[in-house]
Amino acid sequence: MKLSQNIAPILDALDKYKKNRVVPFDVPGHKQGKGNLMLRDFLGERCLSVDVNSMKPLDNLCHPVSVIKDAEDLAAEAFGCDNAFFMVNGTTCSVQAMIMSVCKDGDKIIMPRNVHRSAINAVILTGAIPVYVSPGINSELGIPLGMSMRDLEQAILTNPEAKAVFVNNPTYYGICSDLKGIIELAHKHNMLVLADEAHGTHFYFGEGMPAAAMHLGADMSAVSVHKTGGSLTQSSLLLVNAKRVNPGHVRTTINLTQTTSGSYLLLASLDIARKNLAINGKDIFAKVLELSEYARQEVNSIGGYYAFSEELVNGDTVFAFDRTKLSMHTLSIGLAGIEVYDILRDEYSIQIEFGDIGNILAIISVGDTYFAIERLVASLTEIKRLRSKNRSGMFDHEYISPVVKHSPKAAFYAPKKRVAIADSKHEVSGEFVMCYPPGIPILAPGEMITEEAIEYIQYSKQKGCLLTGAEDMEMQFINVLDL
């Protein structure tokens, strides 16, 4: 019997469980909140009453045969693909499962260098060899763009044995590559296409959006439903088209790293979000787009800031632009993006998604209002009036071209020594260094440390970026290969 998008199987099963007044002699130990009153007071009795363990009426995430299977089938239908897997370890786990299910030790995978660290982590775990395609660069904004079709084709011809092409759709900044062209080119050369759509849930439901990977025939996609789709933080989907991929193998690969204690709060949130998107997604994202376009117009009217959009489209490295992204360049007012980020939070009680060296990103969702947009615009106006300065001496680009000396796996497990970052020029990094968010590595294991990378790290620290990835929490030292 065909299921209806108007139902939410996991939610219905949890409601039934609660109505049955089940006496729990299983985990979790808080026993529906009775064993931890402080937690119950904080999260609420209703929440804790359905924070439960797998059982027959509620199915099992590792081997779904009933309500979770139904919810996943509904998600696959809603997103327009063959299979959807509910993920509770975040889209990090989704990205890693994609790569781990198609690559083994020594296999090559073609990817842009401006991938999230989760993709390079997967390369370390599998022993795969990344073939990096340097993204295009916008010289005015200093941001990485998408992959050029010419560069990708050259990478494919040079590495015909590669198993897959990995692509961002979109990037953090809203940039989309020629996804249709990439898929056709990769499939022509018997390579799979894996899409990181962490910021692309809305592509599947909104009108006037860039194309969604599954709709164009990509083989797998990792989708952060919690980012723009309305589910709880850490919940995600791994989408599969089964023509070239075995979904059963994908599930067994997921189970290598995903928890066996899947949170029913996260699962139910995915189920509810899917229902809401399937029924209301078109209207939801029409409103989001309207708010975003209004915000972009208002920010650009301030002067000094540049909220960029589809004018960047060039048919290649910027094939499309996600207009729901309110990405804003800040260097013309003499402030780094991270400085504006900090001022907004500390002085105006406005929390945006991230600030990097030259840009900030505000996520606009259906939960926003025109009043909230006006408050953001007014705050940015005042920051410009009170804090703007000459931009001379500012670091003006985000992307550092890597010099790869060893595979990420070889470097991660190699003997290492600790050196001061200031003295590490021409050494080979044995660990990650990145600003978070967005979590795109400045250095990854196996890459030579250049003077430009050192300057970028020091400048980022000076401006207040959160630098992560290295063992040294103070980021004074870095582990380099001791070969």
CSV table of C-alpha atoms in Angstrom, one decimal, residues 140-141 143 173 175 291-312 321-333 358-362 364 373 376-377 380:
chain,number,residue,atom,x,y,z
A,140,GLU,CA,37.1,40.7,-5.8
A,141,LEU,CA,35.6,38.7,-2.9
A,143,ILE,CA,36.3,33.4,-2.1
A,173,TYR,CA,28.8,31.0,0.2
A,175,ILE,CA,28.1,28.9,-5.1
A,291,LEU,CA,13.1,37.5,2.9
A,292,SER,CA,16.6,36.9,1.6
A,293,GLU,CA,16.1,39.1,-1.5
A,294,TYR,CA,14.7,41.8,0.7
A,295,ALA,CA,17.6,41.5,3.1
A,296,ARG,CA,20.2,41.5,0.3
A,297,GLN,CA,18.7,44.7,-1.1
A,298,GLU,CA,18.7,46.4,2.2
A,299,VAL,CA,22.3,45.4,3.0
A,300,ASN,CA,23.5,46.7,-0.3
A,301,SER,CA,21.8,50.0,0.2
A,302,ILE,CA,23.9,50.6,3.3
A,303,GLY,CA,27.1,50.9,1.2
A,304,GLY,CA,30.4,49.3,2.1
A,305,TYR,CA,29.0,45.8,2.5
A,306,TYR,CA,28.4,43.7,-0.6
A,307,ALA,CA,25.7,41.0,-0.4
A,308,PHE,CA,26.4,39.1,-3.5
A,309,SER,CA,24.0,37.1,-5.6
A,310,GLU,CA,23.4,35.8,-9.2
A,311,GLU,CA,25.5,38.6,-10.8
A,312,LEU,CA,28.5,36.2,-10.0
A,321,PHE,CA,23.8,30.8,-7.0
A,322,ASP,CA,21.6,30.0,-4.0
A,323,ARG,CA,19.7,33.2,-3.5
A,324,THR,CA,18.5,32.1,0.0
A,325,LYS,CA,22.1,32.6,1.2
A,326,LEU,CA,22.8,36.1,2.6
A,327,SER,CA,26.5,36.1,2.1
A,328,MET,CA,28.1,39.5,2.7
A,329,HIS,CA,31.6,40.8,1.9
A,330,THR,CA,32.9,43.1,4.6
A,331,LEU,CA,36.4,44.2,3.7
A,332,SER,CA,35.4,47.5,2.1
A,333,ILE,CA,34.5,48.8,5.6
A,358,GLY,CA,36.4,38.7,4.4
A,359,ASN,CA,32.8,37.6,4.7
A,360,ILE,CA,29.8,36.9,6.9
A,361,LEU,CA,26.9,34.6,6.3
A,362,ALA,CA,23.4,35.0,7.8
A,364,ILE,CA,17.6,33.0,6.5
A,373,ILE,CA,15.9,41.4,9.0
A,376,LEU,CA,20.2,42.9,11.3
A,377,VAL,CA,20.4,45.7,8.7
A,380,LEU,CA,25.2,46.5,10.2
